[in-house]
CSV table of N, CA, C and O in Angstrom, one decimal:
chain,number,residue,atom,x,y,z
A,1,UNK,N,10.3,13.9,9.9
A,1,UNK,CA,9.5,12.9,9.8
A,1,UNK,C,8.5,13.5,8.8
A,1,UNK,O,7.6,14.2,9.3
A,2,UNK,N,8.5,13.1,7.5
A,2,UNK,CA,7.3,13.4,7.1
A,2,UNK,C,5.7,12.6,7.5
A,2,UNK,O,6.3,11.6,7.8
A,3,UNK,N,4.4,13.3,7.1
A,3,UNK,CA,3.4,12.5,7.7
A,3,UNK,C,3.1,11.4,6.7
A,3,UNK,O,3.0,11.7,5.8
A,4,UNK,N,2.8,10.2,7.5
A,4,UNK,CA,2.3,8.9,6.7
A,4,UNK,C,1.0,8.6,6.9
A,4,UNK,O,0.4,8.9,8.5
A,5,UNK,N,0.2,7.7,6.2
A,5,UNK,CA,-1.1,7.4,6.7
A,5,UNK,C,-1.1,5.9,5.6
A,5,UNK,O,-0.7,6.3,4.6
A,6,UNK,N,-2.5,5.1,6.2
A,6,UNK,CA,-2.5,4.1,5.3
A,6,UNK,C,-3.6,4.5,4.0
A,6,UNK,O,-4.0,5.6,4.1
A,7,UNK,N,-3.2,3.8,3.2
A,7,UNK,CA,-4.1,4.0,2.0
A,7,UNK,C,-5.3,3.8,1.7
A,7,UNK,O,-5.9,5.2,1.6
A,8,UNK,N,-6.2,3.2,3.0
A,8,UNK,CA,-7.2,3.5,3.2
A,8,UNK,C,-7.7,4.7,3.4
A,8,UNK,O,-8.8,5.3,2.8
A,9,UNK,N,-7.2,5.2,4.6
A,9,UNK,CA,-7.5,6.3,5.3
A,9,UNK,C,-7.0,7.6,4.4
A,9,UNK,O,-8.2,8.7,3.8
A,10,UNK,N,-6.0,7.7,3.2
A,10,UNK,CA,-6.0,8.4,2.0
A,10,UNK,C,-6.8,8.6,1.1
A,10,UNK,O,-7.4,10.1,0.7
A,11,UNK,N,-7.6,7.3,1.0
A,11,UNK,CA,-8.4,7.3,0.0
A,11,UNK,C,-9.8,8.0,0.1
A,11,UNK,O,-10.3,8.7,-0.5
A,12,UNK,N,-10.0,8.0,1.5
A,12,UNK,CA,-11.3,8.6,2.2
A,12,UNK,C,-10.8,10.0,2.4
A,12,UNK,O,-12.0,10.6,1.9
A,13,UNK,N,-9.9,10.4,2.4
A,13,UNK,CA,-9.7,11.5,2.7
A,13,UNK,C,-9.9,12.2,1.3
A,13,UNK,O,-10.1,13.5,1.8
A,14,UNK,N,-9.4,11.9,0.6
A,14,UNK,CA,-9.8,12.3,-0.9
A,14,UNK,C,-10.7,12.1,-1.4
A,14,UNK,O,-11.1,12.3,-2.8
A,15,UNK,N,-11.7,11.2,-0.6
A,15,UNK,CA,-13.3,10.8,-1.5
A,15,UNK,C,-12.9,10.4,-2.6
A,15,UNK,O,-13.5,10.7,-3.9
A,16,UNK,N,-12.0,9.4,-2.5
A,16,UNK,CA,-12.0,8.5,-4.4
A,16,UNK,C,-12.8,7.4,-3.9
A,16,UNK,O,-13.1,6.2,-3.0
A,17,UNK,N,-13.7,7.2,-5.2
A,17,UNK,CA,-14.3,6.0,-4.9
A,17,UNK,C,-13.7,4.8,-5.8
A,17,UNK,O,-14.2,4.2,-6.9
A,18,UNK,N,-12.7,4.6,-4.9
A,18,UNK,CA,-12.1,3.4,-5.5
A,18,UNK,C,-11.2,2.4,-4.3
A,18,UNK,O,-11.2,2.9,-3.4
A,19,UNK,N,-11.5,1.4,-4.1
A,19,UNK,CA,-11.4,0.1,-3.0
A,19,UNK,C,-9.6,0.2,-2.7
A,19,UNK,O,-9.5,0.6,-3.3
A,20,UNK,N,-9.2,-0.1,-1.7
A,20,UNK,CA,-8.4,-0.3,-1.0
A,20,UNK,C,-7.7,-1.1,-2.3
A,20,UNK,O,-6.4,-1.3,-2.5
A,21,UNK,N,-8.5,-2.7,-2.2
A,21,UNK,CA,-8.3,-3.9,-3.0
A,21,UNK,C,-7.9,-3.4,-4.3
A,21,UNK,O,-6.5,-3.6,-4.8
A,22,UNK,N,-8.6,-2.6,-4.9
A,22,UNK,CA,-8.5,-2.4,-6.1
A,22,UNK,C,-7.1,-1.4,-6.3
A,22,UNK,O,-6.2,-1.6,-7.1
A,23,UNK,N,-6.9,-0.7,-5.7
A,23,UNK,CA,-6.2,0.6,-5.8
A,23,UNK,C,-4.7,-0.3,-5.4
A,23,UNK,O,-3.7,0.2,-6.3
A,24,UNK,N,-4.3,-1.5,-4.6
A,24,UNK,CA,-3.5,-2.1,-4.1
A,24,UNK,C,-2.7,-3.0,-5.6
A,24,UNK,O,-1.7,-3.1,-6.1
A,25,UNK,N,-4.1,-3.7,-6.6
A,25,UNK,CA,-3.8,-4.2,-7.6
A,25,UNK,C,-3.1,-3.3,-8.8
A,25,UNK,O,-2.1,-3.9,-9.2
A,26,UNK,N,-3.7,-2.1,-8.8
A,26,UNK,CA,-3.1,-1.1,-9.6
A,26,UNK,C,-1.5,-1.2,-9.2
A,26,UNK,O,-0.8,-1.2,-9.9
A,27,UNK,N,-1.3,-0.3,-7.9
A,27,UNK,CA,0.0,-0.3,-7.4
A,27,UNK,C,0.9,-1.5,-7.9
A,27,UNK,O,2.1,-1.0,-7.8
A,28,UNK,N,0.5,-2.9,-7.9
A,28,UNK,CA,1.3,-3.9,-8.3
A,28,UNK,C,1.2,-3.5,-9.5
A,28,UNK,O,2.8,-4.4,-9.9
A,29,UNK,N,0.6,-3.9,-10.2
A,29,UNK,CA,0.4,-3.5,-11.7
A,29,UNK,C,1.5,-2.9,-12.4
A,29,UNK,O,2.5,-2.9,-13.2
A,30,UNK,N,1.8,-1.4,-11.4
A,30,UNK,CA,2.6,-0.5,-11.7
A,30,UNK,C,4.1,-0.5,-11.2
A,30,UNK,O,5.2,0.3,-11.6
A,31,UNK,N,4.2,-1.5,-10.6
A,31,UNK,CA,5.7,-1.6,-10.2
A,31,UNK,C,5.8,-1.1,-9.0
A,31,UNK,O,7.1,-1.0,-8.4
A,32,UNK,N,4.7,-0.5,-8.3
A,32,UNK,CA,5.4,0.4,-7.0
A,32,UNK,C,5.3,-0.2,-5.5
A,32,UNK,O,5.4,-0.1,-4.5
A,33,UNK,N,4.5,-1.5,-5.9
A,33,UNK,CA,4.1,-2.4,-4.3
A,33,UNK,C,4.0,-3.7,-4.8
A,33,UNK,O,4.0,-4.3,-6.1
A,34,UNK,N,4.7,-4.3,-4.1
A,34,UNK,CA,4.6,-6.0,-4.4
A,34,UNK,C,4.2,-7.2,-3.4
A,34,UNK,O,4.0,-6.4,-1.9
A,35,UNK,N,3.9,-8.1,-3.5
A,35,UNK,CA,3.3,-8.9,-2.2
A,35,UNK,C,4.5,-9.7,-1.9
A,35,UNK,O,5.3,-10.4,-2.7
A,36,UNK,N,4.4,-10.1,-0.6
A,36,UNK,CA,5.4,-11.0,-0.4
A,36,UNK,C,4.8,-12.1,0.8
A,36,UNK,O,3.8,-11.7,0.6
A,37,UNK,N,5.2,-13.1,1.1
A,37,UNK,CA,4.6,-13.9,2.0
A,37,UNK,C,5.7,-14.3,3.2
A,37,UNK,O,6.9,-14.0,3.4
A,38,UNK,N,4.7,-14.5,4.1
A,38,UNK,CA,5.2,-15.1,5.3
A,38,UNK,C,4.8,-16.2,6.3
A,38,UNK,O,3.7,-16.2,6.0
A,39,UNK,N,5.6,-17.0,6.5
A,39,UNK,CA,5.0,-17.9,7.0
A,39,UNK,C,3.5,-17.8,8.3
A,39,UNK,O,3.9,-16.9,9.0
A,40,UNK,N,2.6,-18.3,8.6
A,40,UNK,CA,1.6,-17.5,9.4
A,40,UNK,C,2.1,-18.1,11.0
A,40,UNK,O,2.4,-19.1,10.9
A,41,UNK,N,1.7,-17.3,11.7
A,41,UNK,CA,1.9,-17.5,12.9
A,41,UNK,C,1.1,-18.9,13.5
A,41,UNK,O,1.5,-19.2,14.5
A,42,UNK,N,-0.5,-18.6,13.3
A,42,UNK,CA,-1.2,-19.5,13.8
A,42,UNK,C,-1.7,-20.9,13.2
A,42,UNK,O,-1.7,-21.7,14.2
A,43,UNK,N,-1.0,-21.0,11.7
A,43,UNK,CA,-1.2,-21.6,11.2
A,43,UNK,C,-0.4,-22.9,10.8
A,43,UNK,O,0.2,-22.2,9.7
A,44,UNK,N,0.1,-23.9,11.1
A,44,UNK,CA,1.6,-24.5,10.3
A,44,UNK,C,1.2,-24.6,9.7
A,44,UNK,O,0.3,-25.7,8.8
A,45,UNK,N,2.3,-24.7,8.2
A,45,UNK,CA,2.6,-24.5,7.0
A,45,UNK,C,1.6,-23.7,5.9
A,45,UNK,O,1.6,-23.8,4.7
A,46,UNK,N,1.1,-22.9,6.7
A,46,UNK,CA,0.2,-21.9,6.1
A,46,UNK,C,1.0,-20.3,5.8
A,46,UNK,O,1.9,-20.0,6.1
A,47,UNK,N,1.1,-19.8,4.2
A,47,UNK,CA,1.3,-18.6,4.4
A,47,UNK,C,0.8,-17.3,4.3
A,47,UNK,O,-0.8,-17.7,4.0
A,48,UNK,N,1.1,-16.4,4.9
A,48,UNK,CA,0.4,-15.4,4.9
A,48,UNK,C,1.0,-14.1,3.8
A,48,UNK,O,2.0,-13.9,3.6
A,49,UNK,N,0.1,-13.1,3.1
A,49,UNK,CA,0.3,-12.4,2.0
A,49,UNK,C,0.4,-11.1,2.8
A,49,UNK,O,-0.5,-10.8,3.9
A,50,UNK,N,1.6,-10.1,2.1
A,50,UNK,CA,1.2,-8.7,2.6
A,50,UNK,C,1.6,-8.4,1.8
A,50,UNK,O,2.8,-8.5,0.7
A,51,UNK,N,1.8,-6.7,1.8
A,51,UNK,CA,2.4,-5.5,0.2
A,51,UNK,C,3.8,-5.1,0.8
A,51,UNK,O,3.6,-4.7,2.3
A,52,UNK,N,4.3,-4.7,-0.1
A,52,UNK,CA,5.6,-3.9,0.5
A,52,UNK,C,5.8,-3.2,-0.8
A,52,UNK,O,5.7,-3.2,-1.6
A,53,UNK,N,6.3,-1.6,-0.3
A,53,UNK,CA,6.5,-1.1,-1.7
A,53,UNK,C,8.0,-1.0,-2.1
A,53,UNK,O,8.8,-1.5,-1.4
A,54,UNK,N,8.0,-1.0,-3.5
A,54,UNK,CA,9.3,-1.1,-4.0
A,54,UNK,C,10.3,-0.2,-3.8
A,54,UNK,O,9.5,0.7,-3.3
A,55,UNK,N,11.2,-0.1,-4.7
A,55,UNK,CA,12.0,0.8,-4.7
A,55,UNK,C,11.1,1.7,-5.0
A,55,UNK,O,11.7,3.0,-4.8
A,56,UNK,N,11.1,1.6,-6.3
A,56,UNK,CA,10.3,3.0,-6.9
A,56,UNK,C,9.1,3.4,-6.5
A,56,UNK,O,9.1,4.8,-5.9
A,57,UNK,N,8.2,2.4,-5.5
A,57,UNK,CA,7.2,3.2,-4.6
A,57,UNK,C,7.9,3.7,-3.2
A,57,UNK,O,6.6,4.3,-2.7
A,58,UNK,N,8.5,3.6,-3.1
A,58,UNK,CA,9.3,4.4,-2.1
A,58,UNK,C,9.6,5.9,-1.8
A,58,UNK,O,9.5,6.5,-0.9
A,59,UNK,N,9.2,6.1,-3.4
A,59,UNK,CA,9.0,7.7,-3.5
A,59,UNK,C,8.0,8.1,-3.1
A,59,UNK,O,7.8,9.4,-2.8
A,60,UNK,N,6.9,7.3,-2.8
A,60,UNK,CA,5.5,7.5,-2.7
A,60,UNK,C,5.1,7.5,-0.8
A,60,UNK,O,4.3,7.9,-0.4
A,61,UNK,N,6.0,6.7,-0.3
A,61,UNK,CA,5.9,5.9,1.3
A,61,UNK,C,7.1,5.2,1.7
A,61,UNK,O,8.0,5.3,1.1
A,62,UNK,N,6.7,4.9,2.9
A,62,UNK,CA,7.5,3.7,3.8
A,62,UNK,C,6.9,2.4,4.1
A,62,UNK,O,5.9,2.5,4.3
A,63,UNK,N,7.6,1.6,4.3
A,63,UNK,CA,7.1,0.6,4.7
A,63,UNK,C,7.7,0.5,6.3
A,63,UNK,O,8.6,0.5,6.5
A,64,UNK,N,6.7,0.1,6.9
A,64,UNK,CA,6.3,0.4,8.6
A,64,UNK,C,6.4,-1.1,8.6
A,64,UNK,O,6.1,-1.9,8.3
A,65,UNK,N,7.2,-1.2,9.9
A,65,UNK,CA,6.9,-2.6,10.6
A,65,UNK,C,5.2,-3.0,11.0
A,65,UNK,O,5.2,-2.0,11.9
A,66,UNK,N,4.6,-4.2,10.7
A,66,UNK,CA,3.5,-3.8,11.4
A,66,UNK,C,3.7,-4.6,12.7
A,66,UNK,O,4.3,-5.6,13.3
A,67,UNK,N,3.0,-3.9,13.9
A,67,UNK,CA,3.1,-4.1,15.1
A,67,UNK,C,2.7,-5.3,15.7
A,67,UNK,O,3.0,-5.8,16.8
A,68,UNK,N,1.4,-5.5,15.0
A,68,UNK,CA,0.8,-7.0,15.3
A,68,UNK,C,1.4,-8.1,14.8
A,68,UNK,O,1.4,-9.6,14.8
A,69,UNK,N,2.5,-8.0,13.8
A,69,UNK,CA,3.2,-9.0,13.0
A,69,UNK,C,4.8,-8.8,13.0
A,69,UNK,O,5.3,-8.3,11.8
A,70,UNK,N,5.3,-8.7,13.9
A,70,UNK,CA,7.1,-8.6,13.5
A,70,UNK,C,7.2,-9.0,12.7
A,70,UNK,O,6.9,-10.4,12.2
A,71,UNK,N,8.4,-8.4,11.6
A,71,UNK,CA,8.9,-9.0,10.4
A,71,UNK,C,8.2,-8.8,9.3
A,71,UNK,O,8.5,-8.9,8.2
A,72,UNK,N,6.8,-8.4,9.6
A,72,UNK,CA,5.5,-7.8,8.5
A,72,UNK,C,5.9,-6.5,8.3
A,72,UNK,O,5.8,-5.6,9.2
A,73,UNK,N,6.0,-5.8,6.8
A,73,UNK,CA,5.6,-4.5,6.4
A,73,UNK,C,4.5,-3.7,5.9
A,73,UNK,O,3.5,-4.9,5.6
A,74,UNK,N,3.6,-3.0,6.6
A,74,UNK,CA,2.8,-2.2,6.1
A,74,UNK,C,3.1,-1.0,5.2
A,74,UNK,O,3.9,-0.1,6.2
A,75,UNK,N,2.7,-0.8,4.1
A,75,UNK,CA,2.8,0.3,3.1
A,75,UNK,C,2.1,1.6,4.0
A,75,UNK,O,1.3,1.2,4.2
A,76,UNK,N,2.7,2.5,4.0
A,76,UNK,CA,2.0,4.0,4.5
A,76,UNK,C,2.8,5.3,3.8
A,76,UNK,O,3.9,5.1,3.5
A,77,UNK,N,1.9,5.5,3.1
A,77,UNK,CA,2.1,7.0,2.1
A,77,UNK,C,2.5,8.1,2.5
A,77,UNK,O,1.5,8.6,3.5
A,78,UNK,N,3.0,9.0,1.9
A,78,UNK,CA,3.3,10.2,2.4
A,78,UNK,C,2.3,11.0,2.0
A,78,UNK,O,1.6,10.9,0.9
A,79,UNK,N,1.8,12.1,3.0
A,79,UNK,CA,0.4,13.0,2.4
A,79,UNK,C,0.5,13.9,1.5
A,79,UNK,O,-0.3,13.8,0.5
A,80,UNK,N,2.0,14.2,1.7
A,80,UNK,CA,2.1,15.4,0.5
A,80,UNK,C,2.5,15.0,-1.1
A,80,UNK,O,2.0,15.7,-2.1
A,81,UNK,N,2.5,13.6,-1.3
A,81,UNK,CA,2.7,13.2,-2.9
A,81,UNK,C,1.7,12.1,-3.0
A,81,UNK,O,1.4,11.4,-3.8
A,82,UNK,N,0.6,12.4,-2.3
A,82,UNK,CA,-0.1,11.2,-2.6
A,82,UNK,C,-1.2,11.7,-3.9
A,82,UNK,O,-1.6,11.0,-4.5
A,83,UNK,N,-1.5,12.7,-3.7
A,83,UNK,CA,-2.5,13.1,-4.9
A,83,UNK,C,-1.7,13.2,-6.1
A,83,UNK,O,-2.3,12.3,-7.6
A,84,UNK,N,-0.2,13.0,-6.4
A,84,UNK,CA,0.7,12.3,-7.4
A,84,UNK,C,0.5,10.7,-7.7
A,84,UNK,O,0.1,10.7,-8.9
A,85,UNK,N,0.4,10.2,-6.8
A,85,UNK,CA,0.1,8.8,-6.7
A,85,UNK,C,-1.3,8.4,-7.2
A,85,UNK,O,-1.4,7.3,-7.9
A,86,UNK,N,-1.8,9.3,-6.2
A,86,UNK,CA,-3.3,9.2,-6.5
A,86,UNK,C,-4.1,9.3,-8.2
A,86,UNK,O,-4.5,8.3,-8.9
A,87,UNK,N,-3.1,10.0,-9.2
A,87,UNK,CA,-3.0,10.1,-10.4
A,87,UNK,C,-2.7,9.0,-11.3
A,87,UNK,O,-3.6,9.1,-12.1
A,88,UNK,N,-1.4,8.2,-10.8
A,88,UNK,CA,-0.9,7.2,-11.6
A,88,UNK,C,-2.3,6.4,-11.4
A,88,UNK,O,-2.5,5.6,-12.1
A,89,UNK,N,-2.9,6.1,-10.1
A,89,UNK,CA,-4.0,4.9,-9.4
A,89,UNK,C,-5.0,5.4,-10.6
A,89,UNK,O,-5.2,4.4,-11.5
A,90,UNK,N,-5.5,6.2,-10.8
A,90,UNK,CA,-6.5,6.8,-11.5
A,90,UNK,C,-6.4,7.0,-13.2
A,90,UNK,O,-7.3,6.0,-13.4
A,91,UNK,N,-5.2,6.9,-13.8
A,91,UNK,CA,-5.0,6.7,-14.7
A,91,UNK,C,-4.8,5.2,-15.3
A,91,UNK,O,-5.3,4.5,-16.3
A,92,UNK,N,-3.8,4.3,-14.3
A,92,UNK,CA,-3.8,3.1,-14.7
A,92,UNK,C,-5.4,2.5,-14.4
A,92,UNK,O,-5.3,1.2,-15.4
A,93,UNK,N,-5.8,2.7,-14.1
A,93,UNK,CA,-7.5,2.0,-13.7
A,93,UNK,C,-8.5,2.3,-14.6
A,93,UNK,O,-9.6,1.8,-14.3
A,94,UNK,N,-8.1,3.1,-15.8
A,94,UNK,CA,-9.2,3.3,-16.6
A,94,UNK,C,-9.4,2.5,-17.3
A,94,UNK,O,-8.4,1.9,-18.2
A,95,UNK,N,-10.7,1.7,-18.0
A,95,UNK,CA,-10.7,1.1,-18.9
A,95,UNK,C,-10.4,1.3,-20.1
A,95,UNK,O,-10.2,2.5,-20.8
């Protein structure tokens, strides 16, 4: 089983000056991440957004079940392919 970690932790580990929010937006624009919605467990009629890796995104990580929200996943990225993913994020994020 390959070691995975959150995008926030991997960005910090690689000392990258980009926010997780911005990196996620870039990953969505690249088609590697998608936004899904689920009904809120606290507020009737409200929807909660969460991110999932797409088919192409699964080359860089896995969708792990979120322990605090069953049925919702959280993307976790492979440490060994993260540098390649980071290059894609940085290229796409350049003005």
